[in-house]
mmCIF file of C-alpha atoms in Angstrom:
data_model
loop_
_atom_site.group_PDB
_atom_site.id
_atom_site.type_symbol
_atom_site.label_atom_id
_atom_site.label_comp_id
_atom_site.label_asym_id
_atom_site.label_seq_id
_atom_site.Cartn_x
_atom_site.Cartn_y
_atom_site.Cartn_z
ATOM 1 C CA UNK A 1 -91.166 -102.493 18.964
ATOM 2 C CA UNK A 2 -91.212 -100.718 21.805
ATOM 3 C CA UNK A 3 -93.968 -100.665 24.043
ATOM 4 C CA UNK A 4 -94.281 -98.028 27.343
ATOM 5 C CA UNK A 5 -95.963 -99.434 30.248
ATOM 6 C CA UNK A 6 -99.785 -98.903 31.217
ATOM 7 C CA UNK A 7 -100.277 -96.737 27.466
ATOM 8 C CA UNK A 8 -102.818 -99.240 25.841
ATOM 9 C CA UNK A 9 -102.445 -97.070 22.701
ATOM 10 C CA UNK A 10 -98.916 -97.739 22.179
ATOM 11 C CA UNK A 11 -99.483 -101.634 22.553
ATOM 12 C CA UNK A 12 -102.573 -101.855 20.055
ATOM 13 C CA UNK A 13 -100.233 -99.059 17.955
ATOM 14 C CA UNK A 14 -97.480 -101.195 18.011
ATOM 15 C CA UNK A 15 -99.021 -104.437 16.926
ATOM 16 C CA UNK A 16 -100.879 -102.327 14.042
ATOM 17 C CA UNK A 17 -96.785 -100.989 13.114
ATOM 18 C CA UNK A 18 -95.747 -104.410 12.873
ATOM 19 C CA UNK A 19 -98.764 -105.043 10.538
ATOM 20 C CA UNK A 20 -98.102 -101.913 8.264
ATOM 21 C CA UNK A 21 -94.292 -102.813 8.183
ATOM 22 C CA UNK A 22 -94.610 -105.875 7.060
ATOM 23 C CA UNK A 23 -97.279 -103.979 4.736
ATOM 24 C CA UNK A 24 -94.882 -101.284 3.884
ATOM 25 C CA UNK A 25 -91.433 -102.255 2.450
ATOM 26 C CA UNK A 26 -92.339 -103.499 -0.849
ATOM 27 C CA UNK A 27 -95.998 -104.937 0.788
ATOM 28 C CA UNK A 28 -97.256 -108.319 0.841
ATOM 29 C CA UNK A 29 -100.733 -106.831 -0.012
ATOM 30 C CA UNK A 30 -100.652 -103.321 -0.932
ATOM 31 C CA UNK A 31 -97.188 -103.797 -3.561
ATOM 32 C CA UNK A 32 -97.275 -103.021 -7.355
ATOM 33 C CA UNK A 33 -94.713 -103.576 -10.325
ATOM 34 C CA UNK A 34 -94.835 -102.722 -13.388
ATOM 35 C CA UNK A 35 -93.997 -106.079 -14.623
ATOM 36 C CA UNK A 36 -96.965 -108.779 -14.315
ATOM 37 C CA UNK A 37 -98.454 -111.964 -14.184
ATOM 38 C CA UNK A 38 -100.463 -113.601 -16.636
ATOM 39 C CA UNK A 39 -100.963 -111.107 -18.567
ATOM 40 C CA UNK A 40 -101.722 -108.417 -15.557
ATOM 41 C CA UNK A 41 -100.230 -104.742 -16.116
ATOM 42 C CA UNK A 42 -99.151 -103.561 -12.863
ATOM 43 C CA UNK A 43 -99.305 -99.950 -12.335
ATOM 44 C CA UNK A 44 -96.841 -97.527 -10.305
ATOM 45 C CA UNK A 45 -99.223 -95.333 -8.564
ATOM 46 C CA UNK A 46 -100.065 -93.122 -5.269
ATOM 47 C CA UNK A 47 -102.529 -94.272 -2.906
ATOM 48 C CA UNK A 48 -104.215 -92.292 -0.216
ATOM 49 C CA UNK A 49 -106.164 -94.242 2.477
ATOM 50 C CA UNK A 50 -108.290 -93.231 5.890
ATOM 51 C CA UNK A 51 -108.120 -95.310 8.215
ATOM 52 C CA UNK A 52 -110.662 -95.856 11.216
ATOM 53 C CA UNK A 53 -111.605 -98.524 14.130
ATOM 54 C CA UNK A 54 -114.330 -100.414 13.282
ATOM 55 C CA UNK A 55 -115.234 -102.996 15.947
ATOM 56 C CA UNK A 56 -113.535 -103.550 19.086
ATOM 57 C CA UNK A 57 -113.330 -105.645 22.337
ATOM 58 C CA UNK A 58 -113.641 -104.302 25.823
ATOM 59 C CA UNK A 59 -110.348 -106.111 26.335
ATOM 60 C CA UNK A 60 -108.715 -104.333 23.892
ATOM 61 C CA UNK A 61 -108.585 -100.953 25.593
ATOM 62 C CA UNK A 62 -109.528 -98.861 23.002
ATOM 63 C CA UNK A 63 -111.945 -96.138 22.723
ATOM 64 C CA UNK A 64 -111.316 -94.470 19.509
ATOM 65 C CA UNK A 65 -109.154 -94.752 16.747
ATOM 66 C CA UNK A 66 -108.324 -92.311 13.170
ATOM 67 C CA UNK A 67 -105.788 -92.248 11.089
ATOM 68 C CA UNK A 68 -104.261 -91.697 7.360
ATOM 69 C CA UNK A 69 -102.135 -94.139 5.472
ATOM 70 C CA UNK A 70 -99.815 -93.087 1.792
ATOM 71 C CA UNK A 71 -98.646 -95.851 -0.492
ATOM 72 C CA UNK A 72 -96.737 -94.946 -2.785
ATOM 73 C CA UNK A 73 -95.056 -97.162 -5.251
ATOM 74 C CA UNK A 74 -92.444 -96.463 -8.596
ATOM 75 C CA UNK A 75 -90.211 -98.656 -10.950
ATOM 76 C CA UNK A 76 -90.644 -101.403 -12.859
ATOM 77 C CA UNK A 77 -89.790 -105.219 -13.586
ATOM 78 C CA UNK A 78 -86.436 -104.180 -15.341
ATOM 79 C CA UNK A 79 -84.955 -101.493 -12.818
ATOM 80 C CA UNK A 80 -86.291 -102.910 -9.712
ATOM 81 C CA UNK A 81 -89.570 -101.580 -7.542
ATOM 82 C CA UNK A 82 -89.369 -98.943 -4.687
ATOM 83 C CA UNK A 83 -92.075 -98.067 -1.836
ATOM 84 C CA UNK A 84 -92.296 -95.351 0.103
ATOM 85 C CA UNK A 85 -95.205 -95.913 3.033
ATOM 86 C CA UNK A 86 -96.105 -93.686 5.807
ATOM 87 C CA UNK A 87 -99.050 -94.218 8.204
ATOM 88 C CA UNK A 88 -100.290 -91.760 10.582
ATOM 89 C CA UNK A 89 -102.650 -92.721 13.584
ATOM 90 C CA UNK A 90 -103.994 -91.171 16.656
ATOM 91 C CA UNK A 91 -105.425 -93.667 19.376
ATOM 92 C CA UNK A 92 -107.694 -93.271 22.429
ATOM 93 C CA UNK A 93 -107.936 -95.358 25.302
ATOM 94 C CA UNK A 94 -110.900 -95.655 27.718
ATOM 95 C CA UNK A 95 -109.553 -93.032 30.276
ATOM 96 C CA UNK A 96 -109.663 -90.571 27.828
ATOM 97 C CA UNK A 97 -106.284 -90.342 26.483
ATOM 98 C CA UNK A 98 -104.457 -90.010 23.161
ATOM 99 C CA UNK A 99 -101.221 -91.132 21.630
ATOM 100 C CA UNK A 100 -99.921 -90.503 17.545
ATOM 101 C CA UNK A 101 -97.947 -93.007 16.348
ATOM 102 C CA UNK A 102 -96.081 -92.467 12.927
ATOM 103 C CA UNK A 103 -94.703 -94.997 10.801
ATOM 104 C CA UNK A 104 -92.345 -94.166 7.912
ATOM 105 C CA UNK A 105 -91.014 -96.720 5.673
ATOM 106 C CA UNK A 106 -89.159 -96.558 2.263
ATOM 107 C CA UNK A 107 -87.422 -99.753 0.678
ATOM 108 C CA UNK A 108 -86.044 -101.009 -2.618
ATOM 109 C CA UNK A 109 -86.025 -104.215 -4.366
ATOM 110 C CA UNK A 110 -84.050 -105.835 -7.346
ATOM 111 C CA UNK A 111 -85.757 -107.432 -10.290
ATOM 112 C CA UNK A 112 -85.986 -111.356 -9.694
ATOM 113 C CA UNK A 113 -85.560 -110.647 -5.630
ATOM 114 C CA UNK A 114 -81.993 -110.545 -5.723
ATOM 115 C CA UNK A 115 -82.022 -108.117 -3.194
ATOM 116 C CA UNK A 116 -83.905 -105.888 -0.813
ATOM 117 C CA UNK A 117 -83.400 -103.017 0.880
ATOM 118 C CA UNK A 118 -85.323 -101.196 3.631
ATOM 119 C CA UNK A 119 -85.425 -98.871 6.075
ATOM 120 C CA UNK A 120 -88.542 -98.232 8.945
ATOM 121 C CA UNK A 121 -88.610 -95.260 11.635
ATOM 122 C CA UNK A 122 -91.428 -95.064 14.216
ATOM 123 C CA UNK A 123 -92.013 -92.776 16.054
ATOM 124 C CA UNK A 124 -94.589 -92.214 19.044
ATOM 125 C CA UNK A 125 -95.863 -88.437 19.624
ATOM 126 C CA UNK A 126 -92.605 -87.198 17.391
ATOM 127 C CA UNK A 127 -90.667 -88.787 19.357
ATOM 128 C CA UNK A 128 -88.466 -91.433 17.168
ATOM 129 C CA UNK A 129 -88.516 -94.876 19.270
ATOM 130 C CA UNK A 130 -87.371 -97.227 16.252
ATOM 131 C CA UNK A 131 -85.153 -97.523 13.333
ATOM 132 C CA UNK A 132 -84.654 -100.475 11.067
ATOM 133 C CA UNK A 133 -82.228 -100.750 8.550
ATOM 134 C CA UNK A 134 -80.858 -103.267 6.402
ATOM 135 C CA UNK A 135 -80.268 -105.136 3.487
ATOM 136 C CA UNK A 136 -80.946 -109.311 1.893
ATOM 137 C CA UNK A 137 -79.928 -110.965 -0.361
ATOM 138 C CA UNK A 138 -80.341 -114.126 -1.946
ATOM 139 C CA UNK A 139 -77.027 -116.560 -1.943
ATOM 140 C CA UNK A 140 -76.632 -120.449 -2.985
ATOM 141 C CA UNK A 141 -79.058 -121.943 0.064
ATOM 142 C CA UNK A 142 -80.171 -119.092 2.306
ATOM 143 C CA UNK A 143 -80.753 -115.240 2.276
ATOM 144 C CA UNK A 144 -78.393 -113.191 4.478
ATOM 145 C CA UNK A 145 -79.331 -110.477 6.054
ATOM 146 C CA UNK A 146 -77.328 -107.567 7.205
ATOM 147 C CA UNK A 147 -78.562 -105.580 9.724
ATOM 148 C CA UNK A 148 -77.215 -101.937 10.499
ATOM 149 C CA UNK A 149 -80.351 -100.486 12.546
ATOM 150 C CA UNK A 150 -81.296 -100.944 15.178
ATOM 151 C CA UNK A 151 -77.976 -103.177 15.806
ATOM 152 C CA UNK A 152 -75.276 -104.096 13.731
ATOM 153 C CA UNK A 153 -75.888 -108.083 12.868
ATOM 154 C CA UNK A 154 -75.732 -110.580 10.350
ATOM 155 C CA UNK A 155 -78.816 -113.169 9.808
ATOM 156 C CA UNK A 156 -79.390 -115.935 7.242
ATOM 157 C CA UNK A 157 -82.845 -117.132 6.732
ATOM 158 C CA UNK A 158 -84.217 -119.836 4.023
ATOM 159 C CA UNK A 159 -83.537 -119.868 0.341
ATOM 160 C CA UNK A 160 -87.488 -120.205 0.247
ATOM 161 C CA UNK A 161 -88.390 -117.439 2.208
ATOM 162 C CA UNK A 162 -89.799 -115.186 -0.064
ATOM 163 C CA UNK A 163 -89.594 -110.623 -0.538
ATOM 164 C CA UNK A 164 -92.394 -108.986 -0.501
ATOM 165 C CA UNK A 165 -93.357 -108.414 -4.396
ATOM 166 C CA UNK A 166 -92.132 -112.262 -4.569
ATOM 167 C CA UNK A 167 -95.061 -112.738 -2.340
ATOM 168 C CA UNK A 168 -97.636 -110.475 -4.436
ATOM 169 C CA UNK A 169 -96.763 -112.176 -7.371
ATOM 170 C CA UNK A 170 -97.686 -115.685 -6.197
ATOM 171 C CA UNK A 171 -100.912 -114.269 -4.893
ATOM 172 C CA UNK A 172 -101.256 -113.328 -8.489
ATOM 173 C CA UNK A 173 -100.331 -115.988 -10.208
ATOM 174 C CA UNK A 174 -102.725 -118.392 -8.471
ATOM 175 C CA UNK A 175 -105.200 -116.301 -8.762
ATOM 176 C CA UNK A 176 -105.041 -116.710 -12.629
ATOM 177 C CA UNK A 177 -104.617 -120.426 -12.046
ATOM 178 C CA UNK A 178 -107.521 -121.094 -9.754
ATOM 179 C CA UNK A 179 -105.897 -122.040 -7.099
ATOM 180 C CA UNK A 180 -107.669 -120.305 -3.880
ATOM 181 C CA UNK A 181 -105.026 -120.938 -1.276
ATOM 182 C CA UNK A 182 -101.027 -119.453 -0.974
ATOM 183 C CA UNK A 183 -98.474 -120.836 1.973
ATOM 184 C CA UNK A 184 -95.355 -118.689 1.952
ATOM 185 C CA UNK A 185 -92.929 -117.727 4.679
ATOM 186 C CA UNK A 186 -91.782 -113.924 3.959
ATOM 187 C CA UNK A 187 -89.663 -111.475 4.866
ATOM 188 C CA UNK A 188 -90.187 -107.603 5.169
ATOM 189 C CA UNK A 189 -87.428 -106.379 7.485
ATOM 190 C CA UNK A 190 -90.320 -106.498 10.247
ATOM 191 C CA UNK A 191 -89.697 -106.456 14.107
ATOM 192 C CA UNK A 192 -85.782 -105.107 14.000
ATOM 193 C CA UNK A 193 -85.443 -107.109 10.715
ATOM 194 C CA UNK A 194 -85.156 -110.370 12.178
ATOM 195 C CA UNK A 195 -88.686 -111.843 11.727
ATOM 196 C CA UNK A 196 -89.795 -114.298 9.169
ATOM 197 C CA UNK A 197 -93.870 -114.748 8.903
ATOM 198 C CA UNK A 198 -95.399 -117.658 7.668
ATOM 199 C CA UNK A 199 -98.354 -116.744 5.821
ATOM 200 C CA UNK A 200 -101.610 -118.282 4.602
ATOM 201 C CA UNK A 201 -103.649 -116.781 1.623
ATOM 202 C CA UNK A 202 -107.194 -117.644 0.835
ATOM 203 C CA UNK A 203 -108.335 -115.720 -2.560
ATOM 204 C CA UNK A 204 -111.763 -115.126 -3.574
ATOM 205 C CA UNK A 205 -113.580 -115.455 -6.745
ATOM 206 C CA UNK A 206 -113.036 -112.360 -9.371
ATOM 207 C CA UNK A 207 -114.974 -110.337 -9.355
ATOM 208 C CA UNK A 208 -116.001 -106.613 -11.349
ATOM 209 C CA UNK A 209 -115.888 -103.216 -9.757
ATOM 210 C CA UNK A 210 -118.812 -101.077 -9.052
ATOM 211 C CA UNK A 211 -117.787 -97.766 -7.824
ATOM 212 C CA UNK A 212 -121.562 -96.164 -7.798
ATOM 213 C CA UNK A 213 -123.219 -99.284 -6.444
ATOM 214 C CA UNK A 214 -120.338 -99.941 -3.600
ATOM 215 C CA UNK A 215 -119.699 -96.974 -1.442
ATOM 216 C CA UNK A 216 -116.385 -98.700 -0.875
ATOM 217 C CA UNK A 217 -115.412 -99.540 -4.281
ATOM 218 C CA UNK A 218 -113.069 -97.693 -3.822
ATOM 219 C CA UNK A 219 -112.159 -94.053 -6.762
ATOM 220 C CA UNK A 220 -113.103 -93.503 -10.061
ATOM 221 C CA UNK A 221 -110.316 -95.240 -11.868
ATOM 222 C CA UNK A 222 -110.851 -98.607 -10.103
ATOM 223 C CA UNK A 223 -114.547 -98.459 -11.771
ATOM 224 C CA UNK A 224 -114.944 -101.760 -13.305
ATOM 225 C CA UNK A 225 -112.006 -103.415 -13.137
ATOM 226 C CA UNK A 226 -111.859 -106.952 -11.749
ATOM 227 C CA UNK A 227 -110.531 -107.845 -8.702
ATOM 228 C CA UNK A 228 -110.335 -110.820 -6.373
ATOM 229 C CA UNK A 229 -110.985 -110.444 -2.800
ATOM 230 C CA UNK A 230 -108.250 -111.882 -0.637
ATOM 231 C CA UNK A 231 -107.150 -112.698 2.937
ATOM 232 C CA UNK A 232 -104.229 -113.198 4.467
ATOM 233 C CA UNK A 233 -103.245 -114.401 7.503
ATOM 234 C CA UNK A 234 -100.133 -113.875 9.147
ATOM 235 C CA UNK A 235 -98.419 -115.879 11.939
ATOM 236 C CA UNK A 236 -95.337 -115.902 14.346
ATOM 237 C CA UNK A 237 -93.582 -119.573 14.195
ATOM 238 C CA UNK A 238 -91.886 -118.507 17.770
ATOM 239 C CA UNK A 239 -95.550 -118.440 19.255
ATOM 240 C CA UNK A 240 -98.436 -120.448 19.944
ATOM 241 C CA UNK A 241 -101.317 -120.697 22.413
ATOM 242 C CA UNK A 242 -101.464 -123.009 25.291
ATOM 243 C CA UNK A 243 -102.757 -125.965 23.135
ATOM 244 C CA UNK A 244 -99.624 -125.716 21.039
ATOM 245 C CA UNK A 245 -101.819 -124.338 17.856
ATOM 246 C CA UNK A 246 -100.349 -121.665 16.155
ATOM 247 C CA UNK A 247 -102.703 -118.763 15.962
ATOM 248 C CA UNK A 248 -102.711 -115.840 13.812
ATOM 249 C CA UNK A 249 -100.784 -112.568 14.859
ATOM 250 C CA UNK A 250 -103.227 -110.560 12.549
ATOM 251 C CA UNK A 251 -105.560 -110.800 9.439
ATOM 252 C CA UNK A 252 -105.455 -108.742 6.684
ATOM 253 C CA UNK A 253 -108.251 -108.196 4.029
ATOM 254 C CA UNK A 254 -108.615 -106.130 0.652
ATOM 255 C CA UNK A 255 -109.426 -106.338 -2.918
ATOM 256 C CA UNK A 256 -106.453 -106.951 -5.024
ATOM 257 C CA UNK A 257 -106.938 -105.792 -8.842
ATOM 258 C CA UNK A 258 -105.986 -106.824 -11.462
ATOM 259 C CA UNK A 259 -103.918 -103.569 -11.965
ATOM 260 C CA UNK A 260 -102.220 -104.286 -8.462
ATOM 261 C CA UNK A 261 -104.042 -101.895 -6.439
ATOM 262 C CA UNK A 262 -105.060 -102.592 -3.324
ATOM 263 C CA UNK A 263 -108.460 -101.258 -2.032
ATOM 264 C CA UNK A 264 -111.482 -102.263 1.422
ATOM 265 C CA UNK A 265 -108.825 -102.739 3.606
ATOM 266 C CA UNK A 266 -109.423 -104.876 6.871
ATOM 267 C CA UNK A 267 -106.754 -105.093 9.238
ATOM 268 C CA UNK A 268 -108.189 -107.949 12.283
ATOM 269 C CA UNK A 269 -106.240 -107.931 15.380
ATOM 270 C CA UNK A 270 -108.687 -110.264 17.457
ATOM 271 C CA UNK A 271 -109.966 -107.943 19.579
ATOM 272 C CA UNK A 272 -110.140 -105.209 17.259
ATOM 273 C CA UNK A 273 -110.718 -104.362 13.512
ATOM 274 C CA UNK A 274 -109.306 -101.451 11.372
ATOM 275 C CA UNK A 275 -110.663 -100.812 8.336
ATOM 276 C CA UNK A 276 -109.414 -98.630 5.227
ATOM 277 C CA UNK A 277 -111.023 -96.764 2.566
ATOM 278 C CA UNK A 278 -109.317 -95.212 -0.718
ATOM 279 C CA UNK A 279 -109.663 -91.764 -0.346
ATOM 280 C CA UNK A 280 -107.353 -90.824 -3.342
ATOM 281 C CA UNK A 281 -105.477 -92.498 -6.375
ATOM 282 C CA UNK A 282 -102.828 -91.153 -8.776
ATOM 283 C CA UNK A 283 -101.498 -93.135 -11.304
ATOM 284 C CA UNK A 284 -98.005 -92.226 -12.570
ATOM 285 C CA UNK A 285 -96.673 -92.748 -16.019
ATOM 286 C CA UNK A 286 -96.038 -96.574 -16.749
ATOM 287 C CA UNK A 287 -92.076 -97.812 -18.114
ATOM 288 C CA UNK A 288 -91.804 -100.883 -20.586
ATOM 289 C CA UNK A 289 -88.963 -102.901 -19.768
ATOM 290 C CA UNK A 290 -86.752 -103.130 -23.381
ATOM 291 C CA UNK A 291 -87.197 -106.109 -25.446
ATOM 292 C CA UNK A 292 -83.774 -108.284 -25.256
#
């Protein structure tokens, strides 16, 4: 990502882009499909979210903070799942000024995670700085993928590594086993589409939804379904601190349902914290796969 000297927007912007991308194509957290696991139905739907700073460090640089993010997710376990993500955010630094940063993402994945497709554009005050493009796929002992934005390149990465609804689904799946805690390296087509993140989830106990008792519960239609509240942690395997631990690039927090909606968003940075509240939800007509 690009970052422009002495903007302290554009770097906490640009670390909240990586975030979102890795959020966006497909989503570690915020993905759907219509397929399921254990018995889950997994809805395609449209989900509206405003976004605003809550905490942050004087180190950090940042005043002031608003913004708007759109999930929107179709398809199902048969034809494959697509995403379309945009995220809007305007930031303000302690000398009083302002930057809009503008993340667009759409992608596509095959059934099984034979293959995924995705394509990213930021841009900075309408001004396009980034493009990622590109496609993996999953061969006999590695994933190649080939790169056609920002560069044209070829990259193989681990047969383990997993896509993004790959990822959702093992959330899910332990979560119906009992088992409160997920390692998984994944891939997203994040930073120029040559970053792998190993991940680390810790999942809650389920719990029911409340939507008049919890101000955050999130719209109408999530009203007493369950949900487990989940974090994950995501880290850089190219970095560490100066004691050699590796440390967490971010933190992300939400309530998965059991539907595969994502709601109470908490994005921590460190020295800042962005939160998320469902503002809207439309649910779109659900597909059956055909019976073999």
């Amino acid at each position: 990502m690009q970052i422009v000297p002495n903007t302290v927007p554009l770097a906490a912007g640009t670390i909240i882009l990586i975030a979102l991308a890795a959020l966006a194509p497909g989503t570690h957290a915020l993905a759907a499909n219509a397929g399921g696991s254990a018995g889950h139905k997994l809805v395609p739907h449209r989900a509206v979210y405003d976004m605003k700073l809550a905490d942050a460090e004087e180190q950090a640089g940042i005043a002031g903070l608003k913004g708007r993010m759109v999930y929107d997710f179709s398809g199902d376990a048969c034809e494959g799942y697509s995403v379309n993500f945009r995220f809007v955010t305007e930031f303000q630094d302690k000398n009083g000024s302002s930057q809009i940063t503008d993340l667009q993402t759409t992608s596509f994945e095959e059934p099984n995670a034979e293959s995924y497709q995705f394509l990213a554009k930021t841009f900075v005050d309408r001004k396009l700085v980034e493009s990622t493009r590109g496609t993996a796929r999953a061969g006999e002992g590695s994933i190649t993928v080939e790169l056609k934005e920002p560069f044209e390149k070829s990259v193989r990465i681990g047969s383990d590594v997993l896509f993004p609804t790959e990822h959702l689904l093992s959330i899910m799946k332990a979560a119906d086993d009992g088992v409160h805690f997920v390692a998984a390296d994944i891939y997203d087509g994040a930073e120029t589409g040559e970053k792998v993140y190993a991940t680390t989830t810790v999942i809650g106990t389920n719990a029911r939804n409340d939507v008049a008792a919890d101000s955050a519960g999130g719209v109408a239609s999530l009203d007493g379904l369950a949900y487990w509240p989940v974090t994950v942690a995501y880290f850089d395997p190219d970095k560490d601190d100066a004691s050699g631990e590796l440390m967490p690039v971010y933190q992300l927090s939400f309530r998965l349902f059991e539907n595969g909606i994502s709601g109470r968003l908490n994005l921590d940075y460190g020295d800042f914290t962005i939160q998320g509240q469902m503002a809207s939800l439309e649910l779109y007509e659900e597909t059956e796969c055909p019976r073999p």
